[in-house]
Amino acid sequence: MIENLLPLIALLSPLVFVATAVASWFQPGCRPNQVILLSGVASVASLLIAGFCGIFVAKHGLLESGLLGIGGVGFSIRLDALSLLMLGMIALLGFIIIKFSKNYLDGDSRQGAFMGKLAATIASVQLLVLSGNIGLLFIAWVLTSISLHRLLVFYPERPGAQIAAKKKFILARLGDASLLVAGVLLYTQYGSGNLEQLFLGVQAAVSSGDVPHTVELAALFLAVAAILKSAQFPTHGWLIEVMETPTPVSALLHAGLLNAGPFLIIRMAFVMDAGTIAPLLLMGLGGFTALFASVAYLTQPSIKTALGYSSVGHMGFSLMVCGMGVYPAALLHLVAHSFYKAHAFLSSGSQIDLVRAAKVADQTSPLSPLKVVSGIVSALLLYAGFAFVWGIDPQNDLALVLIGAVIVMGLARLFTAAIARAWDTRLLAQAFLMALTVTTAFFALESATHYLLGTQVPETAVLGYGKLLVAGLVLSGFALVVFFQMIAPQLSNKPSYQAMAVHVRNGFYANAWFDRMIHALHLLSPQSRQVLAAPATANAQSVTANKKNNN
């Protein structure tokens, strides 16, 4: 009986943020002292609650509250390693973002309302990760979208914010519908909304070798919901346009709300593991999005837009890893990305000064094929040697090895950059130590995450031919992009390269296509359209001028 009540302690965490949101109704204006005080207390209380819940989970393992609902669907809280990790991460991010917001919006005429909306959003995300029933999971999923929408249109007079919010609203409703269909299919098959009962039922079906078609369809709709939630290509445009919201909103969105897609897949890992088409969809689309967004990221002149493309790419990589079935690595990447992106947005205002201060004279010599090959071979040798020492089995851990291959490509770029400069033994030693640190950190943290999750996710399965084919195509794409990045300095003056850079900078106009489809530009005045069209016009004029000069 006591074990059924313990998870309800975790419910206090979102409730204290709800109390802050309610208090903001009575003090929505400038310098709302009571709301600011209450939000600070809520953020500290959330951290303490997460710590207490960690003790409970370490002692008892999986904890579930009783059900408040009808027919097995309703309200219940689930405490396990996954929900605890996510709860602690959100609590820490909430503490930092709320503290930052106190100064950032100081003097704003609607500071109290903003703090309340921010608290409500944090509460909805925490409720999502604590959900123990498909019914509560769906409700919290919808609440995260609604609360985010209120933040995106916090400055309704800004037309750019209206466009981004409209596109996000449409995609969110499609994602909600997909999750609802998946939940109905699972409930119809197993007669319960309790997540643990659903997971046991799916595991039994997989063990018997007779997976129902409803589970296959449910996995597919779950994948679609995650894709729409995480701004995957070609629905990514809204994410790179939400920069007109206050910076704390961008930090919370990219570090917290955007991760709801990969979290959903990790939470429903047993259902996804039973599917065949859904994992391939995540691998293919997630891998392509990661490639596309990574290239577009390198061409952006705006720091926040570049960070937006970075988030799109990271979400794509997380979903790709989920599709490969390496859920501990996906969770590790999710948590690391959250803290990195929160810091990146909250410190974005000082990045220009840091770049200027760190700028040094370029000592890179022209890249020769020998130097490129030397960098690739150095990275392969380091990775293979470390994997052998660590005890990685290429047959049983093939998926993990393939994910590590992406790290090899990054290390190859690092070694090549060091070799390309004037010969410097110290620089080469630094490159080796940095590469060794990255490789060690990946395998060590992945093993730790695997240990912490325990039985909450399925063991990494042997990759089938379909997954091997998709993984091979994605990795080949990564290798090709890294190769072109290495030789980019030799191509930068060619007109065709410059023309392609313009197309990449504009995301191959997928966002413009989506704007036309939903008539997003109808929200703008003629003056606002001219302002938004100015960057694209300038890019086209720049390409024309370069062509004339080269001719």
Coordinates of C-alpha atoms in Angstrom, one line a residue:
M1 CA 0.0 0.0 0.0
I2 CA 2.8 2.4 0.9
E3 CA 4.6 1.6 -2.3
N4 CA 1.5 2.7 -4.2
L5 CA 1.5 6.0 -2.5
L6 CA 5.2 6.8 -2.8
P7 CA 4.9 7.8 -6.5
L8 CA 2.4 10.5 -5.6
I9 CA 5.2 12.4 -3.9
A10 CA 6.7 12.9 -7.4
L11 CA 3.4 14.5 -8.3
L12 CA 4.2 17.4 -6.0
S13 CA 6.8 18.6 -8.4
P14 CA 4.5 19.6 -11.2
L15 CA 1.9 20.7 -8.7
V16 CA 4.2 23.4 -7.2
F17 CA 4.7 24.8 -10.7
V18 CA 0.9 24.7 -11.3
A19 CA 0.6 26.8 -8.1
T20 CA 3.0 29.3 -9.6
A21 CA 1.0 29.5 -12.7
V22 CA -2.2 30.1 -10.8
A23 CA -0.5 32.8 -8.7
S24 CA 0.4 34.6 -11.9
W25 CA -3.3 35.2 -12.7
F26 CA -3.4 37.6 -9.8
Q27 CA -0.1 39.3 -10.5
P28 CA 0.5 39.3 -14.2
G29 CA 2.3 42.6 -14.6
C30 CA 5.7 44.2 -14.0
R31 CA 8.0 42.9 -11.2
P32 CA 5.6 40.4 -9.7
N33 CA 7.5 39.8 -6.5
Q34 CA 5.2 37.0 -5.2
V35 CA 5.2 35.1 -8.4
I36 CA 9.0 35.4 -8.7
L37 CA 9.4 34.2 -5.1
L38 CA 7.0 31.3 -5.7
S39 CA 8.7 30.2 -8.9
G40 CA 12.0 30.1 -7.2
V41 CA 10.6 28.0 -4.3
A42 CA 8.9 25.7 -6.9
S43 CA 12.2 25.2 -8.8
V44 CA 14.1 24.3 -5.6
A45 CA 11.3 22.1 -4.3
S46 CA 11.3 20.2 -7.7
L47 CA 15.0 19.5 -7.3
L48 CA 14.5 18.2 -3.8
I49 CA 11.5 16.0 -4.8
A50 CA 13.5 14.5 -7.6
G51 CA 16.3 13.6 -5.1
F52 CA 13.8 12.0 -2.7
C53 CA 12.2 10.0 -5.6
G54 CA 15.7 8.8 -6.6
I55 CA 16.1 7.2 -3.1
F56 CA 12.7 5.5 -3.5
V57 CA 13.5 4.1 -6.9
A58 CA 17.0 2.9 -5.8
K59 CA 15.3 1.0 -2.9
H60 CA 12.1 -0.4 -4.5
G61 CA 12.7 -0.3 -8.2
L62 CA 9.6 0.3 -10.3
L63 CA 6.9 2.2 -8.4
E64 CA 3.3 2.8 -9.6
S65 CA 0.5 4.6 -8.0
G66 CA -3.1 3.4 -8.1
L67 CA -5.3 4.2 -11.0
L68 CA -7.9 7.0 -11.0
G69 CA -10.0 6.3 -14.1
I70 CA -12.4 4.1 -15.9
G71 CA -11.8 0.8 -17.7
G72 CA -8.1 0.8 -17.1
V73 CA -7.5 4.2 -18.6
G74 CA -6.9 7.3 -16.5
F75 CA -4.5 8.9 -14.1
S76 CA -1.5 7.0 -12.6
I77 CA 2.1 7.9 -11.8
R78 CA 5.1 5.7 -12.8
L79 CA 8.4 6.1 -11.1
D80 CA 11.3 4.2 -12.7
A81 CA 14.9 5.0 -13.8
L82 CA 13.7 6.6 -17.0
S83 CA 11.1 8.9 -15.5
L84 CA 13.5 9.8 -12.6
L85 CA 16.3 10.7 -15.0
M86 CA 14.0 12.9 -17.0
L87 CA 12.3 14.4 -13.9
G88 CA 15.7 15.4 -12.5
M89 CA 16.9 16.8 -15.8
I90 CA 13.7 18.9 -16.2
A91 CA 13.9 20.1 -12.6
L92 CA 17.5 21.3 -13.0
L93 CA 16.8 23.0 -16.3
G94 CA 13.7 24.6 -14.8
F95 CA 15.7 25.9 -11.9
I96 CA 18.3 27.5 -14.3
I97 CA 15.8 28.9 -16.8
I98 CA 13.6 30.4 -14.1
K99 CA 16.6 32.0 -12.4
F100 CA 17.7 33.5 -15.8
S101 CA 14.1 34.7 -16.6
K102 CA 13.9 36.8 -13.4
N103 CA 16.6 39.2 -14.8
Y104 CA 15.9 38.7 -18.5
L105 CA 12.3 40.0 -18.3
D106 CA 12.8 42.4 -15.4
G107 CA 10.7 45.5 -16.2
D108 CA 8.6 43.8 -18.8
S109 CA 5.0 44.9 -18.5
R110 CA 3.8 41.2 -18.6
Q111 CA 6.6 39.6 -16.6
G112 CA 4.2 37.9 -14.1
A113 CA 2.2 36.3 -17.0
F114 CA 5.3 35.1 -18.6
M115 CA 6.6 33.4 -15.4
G116 CA 3.2 31.7 -15.0
K117 CA 3.2 30.4 -18.5
L118 CA 6.7 29.2 -18.1
A119 CA 5.8 27.4 -14.9
A120 CA 2.8 25.8 -16.5
T121 CA 4.9 24.5 -19.4
I122 CA 7.5 22.9 -17.0
A123 CA 4.6 21.3 -15.1
S124 CA 3.2 19.8 -18.2
V125 CA 6.5 18.3 -19.3
Q126 CA 7.1 16.8 -15.8
L127 CA 3.6 15.3 -15.9
L128 CA 4.5 13.7 -19.2
V129 CA 7.6 11.9 -18.0
L130 CA 5.8 10.7 -14.8
S131 CA 2.8 9.3 -16.7
G132 CA 2.1 5.7 -15.9
N133 CA -1.0 5.3 -18.0
I134 CA -1.6 5.9 -21.7
G135 CA -4.5 8.2 -20.9
L136 CA -2.4 10.5 -18.7
L137 CA 0.4 10.3 -21.2
F138 CA -1.9 11.6 -24.0
I139 CA -3.3 14.4 -21.9
A140 CA 0.2 15.5 -20.8
W141 CA 1.4 15.3 -24.4
V142 CA -1.4 17.7 -25.5
L143 CA -0.8 20.0 -22.5
T144 CA 2.9 20.4 -23.5
S145 CA 1.8 21.6 -27.0
I146 CA -0.8 24.0 -25.6
S147 CA 1.4 25.5 -23.0
L148 CA 4.2 25.9 -25.6
H149 CA 1.8 27.6 -28.0
R150 CA 1.0 30.2 -25.3
L151 CA 4.7 31.0 -25.0
L152 CA 5.3 31.2 -28.7
V153 CA 2.7 33.9 -29.1
F154 CA 3.7 35.7 -25.9
Y155 CA 4.4 38.7 -28.2
P156 CA 1.3 38.5 -30.5
E157 CA 2.2 41.7 -32.3
R158 CA 5.2 40.0 -33.9
P159 CA 4.2 38.4 -37.3
G160 CA 7.1 36.0 -37.4
A161 CA 6.0 34.6 -34.1
Q162 CA 2.5 34.1 -35.4
I163 CA 3.7 32.2 -38.4
A164 CA 5.9 29.8 -36.4
A165 CA 3.1 29.3 -33.8
K166 CA 0.5 28.5 -36.6
K167 CA 2.8 25.9 -38.2
K168 CA 3.6 24.4 -34.8
F169 CA -0.1 24.3 -33.9
I170 CA -1.0 22.4 -37.0
L171 CA 1.8 19.9 -36.7
A172 CA 1.1 19.4 -32.9
R173 CA -2.5 18.5 -33.6
L174 CA -1.4 15.9 -36.2
G175 CA 1.0 14.5 -33.6
D176 CA -1.7 14.4 -31.0
A177 CA -4.0 12.5 -33.4
S178 CA -1.2 10.0 -34.1
L179 CA -0.6 9.4 -30.4
L180 CA -4.3 9.0 -29.8
V181 CA -4.6 6.4 -32.5
A182 CA -1.6 4.5 -31.1
G183 CA -3.1 4.6 -27.6
V184 CA -6.5 3.3 -28.9
L185 CA -4.8 0.5 -30.8
L186 CA -2.8 -0.7 -27.8
Y187 CA -5.8 -0.4 -25.5
T188 CA -8.0 -2.4 -27.9
Q189 CA -5.4 -5.1 -28.1
Y190 CA -4.6 -5.5 -24.4
G191 CA -7.6 -4.0 -22.6
S192 CA -5.6 -1.7 -20.4
G193 CA -4.0 1.7 -20.5
N194 CA -1.4 0.8 -17.8
L195 CA 2.0 1.1 -19.3
E196 CA 3.5 -1.9 -17.5
Q197 CA 0.7 -4.2 -18.5
L198 CA 1.1 -3.0 -22.1
F199 CA 4.8 -3.7 -22.0
L200 CA 4.3 -7.1 -20.6
G201 CA 1.7 -7.9 -23.2
V202 CA 4.0 -6.8 -26.0
Q203 CA 6.9 -8.7 -24.6
A204 CA 4.8 -11.9 -24.4
A205 CA 3.8 -11.4 -28.1
V206 CA 7.4 -10.9 -29.2
S207 CA 8.5 -14.0 -27.2
S208 CA 5.8 -16.1 -28.9
G209 CA 6.8 -14.8 -32.3
D210 CA 3.2 -13.6 -33.0
V211 CA 3.1 -9.8 -32.9
P212 CA -0.5 -8.5 -33.6
H213 CA -1.0 -6.1 -36.5
T214 CA -2.4 -3.6 -34.1
V215 CA 0.9 -3.4 -32.3
E216 CA 2.7 -2.9 -35.6
L217 CA 0.3 0.0 -36.4
A218 CA 0.6 1.4 -33.0
A219 CA 4.4 1.5 -33.3
L220 CA 4.1 3.3 -36.6
F221 CA 1.8 5.9 -35.2
L222 CA 4.1 6.4 -32.3
A223 CA 6.9 7.0 -34.7
V224 CA 4.9 9.6 -36.6
A225 CA 3.9 11.4 -33.4
A226 CA 7.6 11.6 -32.3
I227 CA 8.7 12.8 -35.8
L228 CA 6.1 15.6 -35.7
K229 CA 6.9 16.6 -32.2
S230 CA 10.7 16.8 -32.8
A231 CA 10.6 18.9 -36.0
Q232 CA 11.9 16.4 -38.4
F233 CA 12.3 17.1 -42.1
P234 CA 10.2 18.5 -43.9
T235 CA 8.2 19.8 -40.9
H236 CA 11.2 21.5 -39.2
G237 CA 10.5 25.1 -40.4
W238 CA 8.6 26.3 -37.4
L239 CA 11.6 25.5 -35.1
I240 CA 14.0 27.8 -36.9
E241 CA 11.4 30.6 -36.8
V242 CA 10.6 30.7 -33.1
M243 CA 13.4 33.1 -32.4
E244 CA 11.0 36.0 -31.8
T245 CA 10.0 34.5 -28.4
P246 CA 12.0 35.4 -25.3
T247 CA 15.3 33.6 -25.0
P248 CA 14.2 31.5 -21.9
V249 CA 11.4 30.1 -24.1
S250 CA 14.0 29.0 -26.7
A251 CA 16.1 27.4 -24.0
L252 CA 13.1 25.5 -22.6
L253 CA 11.8 24.5 -26.0
H254 CA 15.1 23.2 -27.4
A255 CA 16.4 21.7 -24.1
G256 CA 13.1 20.2 -22.9
L257 CA 9.9 20.2 -25.0
L258 CA 11.6 19.1 -28.2
N259 CA 12.9 16.0 -26.5
A260 CA 9.4 14.8 -26.0
G261 CA 9.6 12.9 -29.3
P262 CA 12.7 10.8 -28.5
F263 CA 11.4 10.4 -24.9
L264 CA 8.1 8.9 -26.2
I265 CA 10.0 6.4 -28.3
I266 CA 12.2 5.4 -25.4
R267 CA 9.2 5.1 -23.0
M268 CA 7.4 2.9 -25.5
A269 CA 10.6 1.1 -26.4
F270 CA 9.0 -2.4 -26.1
V271 CA 6.3 -1.5 -28.5
M272 CA 8.8 0.0 -31.0
D273 CA 11.0 -3.1 -30.6
A274 CA 8.1 -5.2 -31.7
G275 CA 7.6 -3.2 -34.9
T276 CA 9.3 -3.6 -38.2
I277 CA 8.4 -0.6 -40.3
A278 CA 8.5 2.0 -37.5
P279 CA 12.2 1.5 -36.6
L280 CA 13.1 1.8 -40.3
L281 CA 11.2 5.0 -40.6
L282 CA 13.0 6.4 -37.6
M283 CA 16.3 5.4 -38.9
G284 CA 15.8 6.6 -42.4
L285 CA 14.1 9.9 -41.7
G286 CA 16.0 10.6 -38.5
G287 CA 19.3 10.0 -40.2
F288 CA 18.5 12.1 -43.2
T289 CA 17.3 14.9 -41.0
A290 CA 20.5 14.8 -39.0
L291 CA 22.5 15.1 -42.2
F292 CA 20.4 17.8 -43.7
A293 CA 20.2 19.9 -40.5
S294 CA 23.9 19.5 -39.8
V295 CA 24.9 20.9 -43.2
A296 CA 22.3 23.7 -43.0
Y297 CA 23.7 24.6 -39.6
L298 CA 27.1 25.3 -41.0
T299 CA 25.8 27.9 -43.4
Q300 CA 23.7 30.0 -41.1
P301 CA 24.8 33.6 -40.4
S302 CA 22.4 33.9 -37.3
I303 CA 23.5 32.2 -34.1
K304 CA 20.0 31.4 -33.0
T305 CA 19.0 30.0 -36.4
A306 CA 22.1 27.9 -36.4
L307 CA 21.2 26.6 -33.0
G308 CA 17.7 25.8 -34.3
Y309 CA 19.1 23.7 -37.1
S310 CA 21.4 22.1 -34.6
S311 CA 18.5 21.0 -32.5
V312 CA 16.7 19.6 -35.6
G313 CA 19.8 17.5 -36.4
H314 CA 20.3 16.3 -32.8
M315 CA 16.6 15.2 -32.6
G316 CA 17.1 13.4 -35.9
F317 CA 20.2 11.6 -34.6
S318 CA 18.3 10.6 -31.4
L319 CA 15.4 9.1 -33.3
M320 CA 17.9 7.3 -35.6
V321 CA 19.6 5.7 -32.6
C322 CA 16.1 4.8 -31.2
G323 CA 15.3 3.1 -34.6
M324 CA 18.5 1.1 -34.3
G325 CA 17.3 -0.1 -30.8
V326 CA 20.2 1.4 -28.8
Y327 CA 17.9 3.1 -26.3
P328 CA 20.5 3.8 -23.6
A329 CA 22.6 5.7 -26.2
A330 CA 19.6 7.6 -27.3
L331 CA 18.7 8.7 -23.7
L332 CA 22.4 9.7 -23.1
H333 CA 22.3 11.8 -26.2
L334 CA 19.0 13.3 -25.2
V335 CA 20.2 14.4 -21.8
A336 CA 23.5 15.7 -23.1
H337 CA 21.8 17.7 -25.8
S338 CA 19.4 19.2 -23.3
F339 CA 22.1 20.7 -21.1
Y340 CA 24.2 21.8 -24.0
K341 CA 21.4 23.5 -25.8
A342 CA 20.1 25.2 -22.7
H343 CA 23.5 26.7 -22.1
A344 CA 23.9 27.6 -25.8
F345 CA 20.7 29.6 -25.9
L346 CA 21.1 31.3 -22.5
S347 CA 24.6 32.4 -23.4
S348 CA 23.9 33.1 -27.1
G349 CA 24.2 36.9 -26.5
S350 CA 27.9 36.6 -25.6
Q351 CA 28.9 34.1 -28.3
I352 CA 29.9 36.8 -30.8
D353 CA 32.4 38.3 -28.4
L354 CA 33.8 34.9 -27.6
V355 CA 34.3 34.0 -31.3
R356 CA 36.1 37.3 -31.9
A357 CA 38.3 36.8 -28.9
A358 CA 39.2 33.3 -29.9
K359 CA 39.9 34.1 -33.5
V360 CA 43.5 33.3 -34.5
A361 CA 45.4 33.5 -37.8
D362 CA 44.7 30.5 -40.0
Q363 CA 47.8 28.3 -40.3
T364 CA 46.1 25.5 -42.3
S365 CA 48.0 24.3 -45.3
P366 CA 46.1 22.9 -48.4
L367 CA 44.7 19.5 -47.8
S368 CA 46.2 16.7 -49.8
P369 CA 44.7 13.2 -50.3
L370 CA 47.4 11.8 -48.0
K371 CA 46.5 14.1 -45.2
V372 CA 42.8 13.2 -45.5
V373 CA 43.6 9.5 -45.5
S374 CA 45.9 9.9 -42.6
G375 CA 43.2 11.6 -40.5
I376 CA 40.7 8.9 -41.3
V377 CA 43.1 6.0 -40.6
S378 CA 44.1 7.7 -37.3
A379 CA 40.5 7.9 -36.2
L380 CA 39.8 4.3 -37.2
L381 CA 42.8 3.0 -35.4
L382 CA 41.9 4.9 -32.2
Y383 CA 38.3 3.7 -32.3
A384 CA 39.1 0.1 -33.1
G385 CA 41.7 -0.1 -30.4
F386 CA 39.5 1.4 -27.8
A387 CA 36.6 -0.8 -28.7
F388 CA 38.8 -3.9 -28.4
V389 CA 40.1 -2.8 -25.0
W390 CA 36.6 -2.0 -23.8
G391 CA 35.4 -5.4 -24.8
I392 CA 32.9 -4.5 -27.5
D393 CA 31.6 -7.5 -29.4
P394 CA 31.1 -6.5 -33.1
Q395 CA 28.5 -9.2 -33.6
N396 CA 26.3 -8.7 -30.5
D397 CA 26.9 -4.9 -30.3
L398 CA 26.8 -4.1 -34.0
A399 CA 24.3 -1.3 -33.5
L400 CA 26.5 0.3 -30.9
V401 CA 29.5 0.0 -33.1
L402 CA 27.6 1.7 -36.0
I403 CA 26.6 4.6 -33.8
G404 CA 30.3 4.8 -32.7
A405 CA 31.2 5.1 -36.4
V406 CA 29.6 8.5 -36.4
I407 CA 32.0 9.5 -33.7
V408 CA 34.9 8.1 -35.9
M409 CA 33.8 10.6 -38.6
G410 CA 34.0 13.4 -36.2
L411 CA 37.4 12.3 -34.9
A412 CA 38.6 12.0 -38.5
R413 CA 37.7 15.6 -39.0
L414 CA 39.6 16.5 -35.8
F415 CA 42.7 14.6 -36.8
T416 CA 42.7 16.0 -40.3
A417 CA 42.4 19.5 -39.0
A418 CA 45.4 19.0 -36.8
I419 CA 47.5 17.3 -39.6
A420 CA 46.6 20.0 -42.1
R421 CA 48.2 22.7 -40.0
A422 CA 51.9 23.4 -39.9
W423 CA 53.7 20.4 -38.2
D424 CA 53.2 20.7 -34.5
T425 CA 53.7 17.8 -32.2
R426 CA 51.9 19.5 -29.4
L427 CA 48.9 20.1 -31.5
L428 CA 48.8 16.5 -32.7
A429 CA 49.0 15.3 -29.0
Q430 CA 46.1 17.6 -28.1
A431 CA 44.0 16.2 -30.9
F432 CA 44.8 12.6 -29.8
L433 CA 43.9 13.3 -26.2
M434 CA 40.7 15.1 -27.2
A435 CA 39.7 12.2 -29.4
L436 CA 40.5 9.7 -26.7
T437 CA 38.5 11.6 -24.2
V438 CA 35.4 11.8 -26.5
T439 CA 35.6 8.0 -27.3
T440 CA 36.0 7.1 -23.6
A441 CA 33.2 9.4 -22.5
F442 CA 30.8 7.9 -25.1
F443 CA 31.4 4.2 -24.2
A444 CA 31.6 4.9 -20.4
L445 CA 28.4 7.0 -20.3
E446 CA 26.5 4.7 -22.5
S447 CA 27.4 1.8 -20.3
A448 CA 26.3 3.8 -17.2
T449 CA 23.0 4.7 -18.8
H450 CA 22.5 1.1 -19.8
Y451 CA 23.0 0.0 -16.2
L452 CA 20.7 2.7 -14.9
L453 CA 17.8 1.9 -17.2
G454 CA 18.1 -1.8 -16.4
T455 CA 14.9 -3.6 -17.5
Q456 CA 13.0 -0.5 -18.5
V457 CA 14.1 -0.8 -22.1
P458 CA 14.7 -4.0 -24.2
E459 CA 18.1 -5.3 -24.8
T460 CA 19.8 -4.3 -28.0
A461 CA 18.7 -6.7 -30.7
V462 CA 20.7 -8.1 -33.6
L463 CA 20.1 -5.8 -36.6
G464 CA 18.2 -7.4 -39.5
Y465 CA 19.0 -6.9 -43.2
G466 CA 16.6 -4.0 -43.5
K467 CA 18.2 -2.0 -40.6
L468 CA 21.7 -2.9 -41.9
L469 CA 20.8 -1.5 -45.3
V470 CA 19.3 1.7 -43.9
A471 CA 22.2 2.1 -41.4
G472 CA 24.7 1.7 -44.2
L473 CA 23.0 4.3 -46.4
V474 CA 22.9 6.8 -43.5
L475 CA 26.5 6.2 -42.5
S476 CA 27.6 6.6 -46.2
G477 CA 25.8 9.9 -46.2
F478 CA 27.6 11.0 -43.1
A479 CA 30.9 10.0 -44.5
L480 CA 30.3 11.9 -47.7
V481 CA 29.3 15.1 -45.9
V482 CA 32.4 14.9 -43.7
F483 CA 34.6 14.4 -46.7
F484 CA 33.1 17.5 -48.4
Q485 CA 33.6 19.4 -45.2
M486 CA 37.3 18.5 -45.3
I487 CA 37.8 19.8 -48.8
A488 CA 35.4 22.7 -48.5
P489 CA 38.2 25.4 -48.3
Q490 CA 39.3 24.3 -51.8
L491 CA 35.8 24.7 -53.2
S492 CA 34.7 27.9 -51.5
N493 CA 35.5 30.1 -54.4
K494 CA 33.7 28.1 -57.1
P495 CA 30.4 29.6 -58.3
S496 CA 28.6 26.3 -58.2
Y497 CA 29.6 25.8 -54.6
Q498 CA 28.4 29.3 -53.6
A499 CA 25.1 28.7 -55.4
M500 CA 24.7 25.4 -53.5
A501 CA 25.5 27.2 -50.2
V502 CA 22.5 29.5 -50.8
H503 CA 20.2 26.6 -51.3
V504 CA 21.5 24.9 -48.2
R505 CA 21.3 28.1 -46.2
N506 CA 17.6 28.2 -47.0
G507 CA 17.0 24.6 -46.2
F508 CA 16.3 23.7 -49.8
Y509 CA 13.1 25.7 -49.4
A510 CA 11.2 23.0 -47.6
N511 CA 9.9 25.6 -45.2
A512 CA 8.7 27.9 -48.0
W513 CA 6.7 24.9 -49.4
F514 CA 5.1 24.4 -46.0
D515 CA 4.3 28.1 -45.7
R516 CA 2.5 28.0 -49.0
M517 CA 0.6 24.9 -48.1
I518 CA -0.9 26.3 -45.0
H519 CA -1.1 29.9 -46.3
A520 CA 1.1 31.1 -43.5
L521 CA 2.2 34.3 -45.2
H522 CA -1.5 35.5 -45.2
L523 CA -0.9 36.5 -41.6
L524 CA 1.7 39.2 -42.7
S525 CA 1.3 42.7 -43.8
P526 CA 3.0 43.8 -47.0
Q527 CA 5.8 45.5 -45.0
S528 CA 6.5 42.4 -43.0
R529 CA 6.7 40.3 -46.1
Q530 CA 9.3 42.5 -47.5
V531 CA 11.3 42.3 -44.3
L532 CA 11.2 38.5 -44.2
A533 CA 12.0 38.2 -47.9
A534 CA 15.0 40.5 -47.7
P535 CA 17.5 37.8 -46.6
A536 CA 16.6 35.5 -49.5
T537 CA 16.8 38.4 -52.0
A538 CA 20.2 39.4 -50.6
N539 CA 21.5 35.8 -51.0
A540 CA 20.3 35.7 -54.6
Q541 CA 22.0 39.0 -55.4
S542 CA 25.2 37.9 -53.7
V543 CA 25.3 34.7 -55.9
T544 CA 24.7 36.8 -59.1
A545 CA 27.4 39.3 -58.1
N546 CA 29.9 36.4 -57.5
K547 CA 29.2 34.9 -60.8
K548 CA 29.7 38.2 -62.6
N549 CA 33.0 38.7 -60.8
N550 CA 34.3 35.2 -61.6
N551 CA 33.4 35.7 -65.2

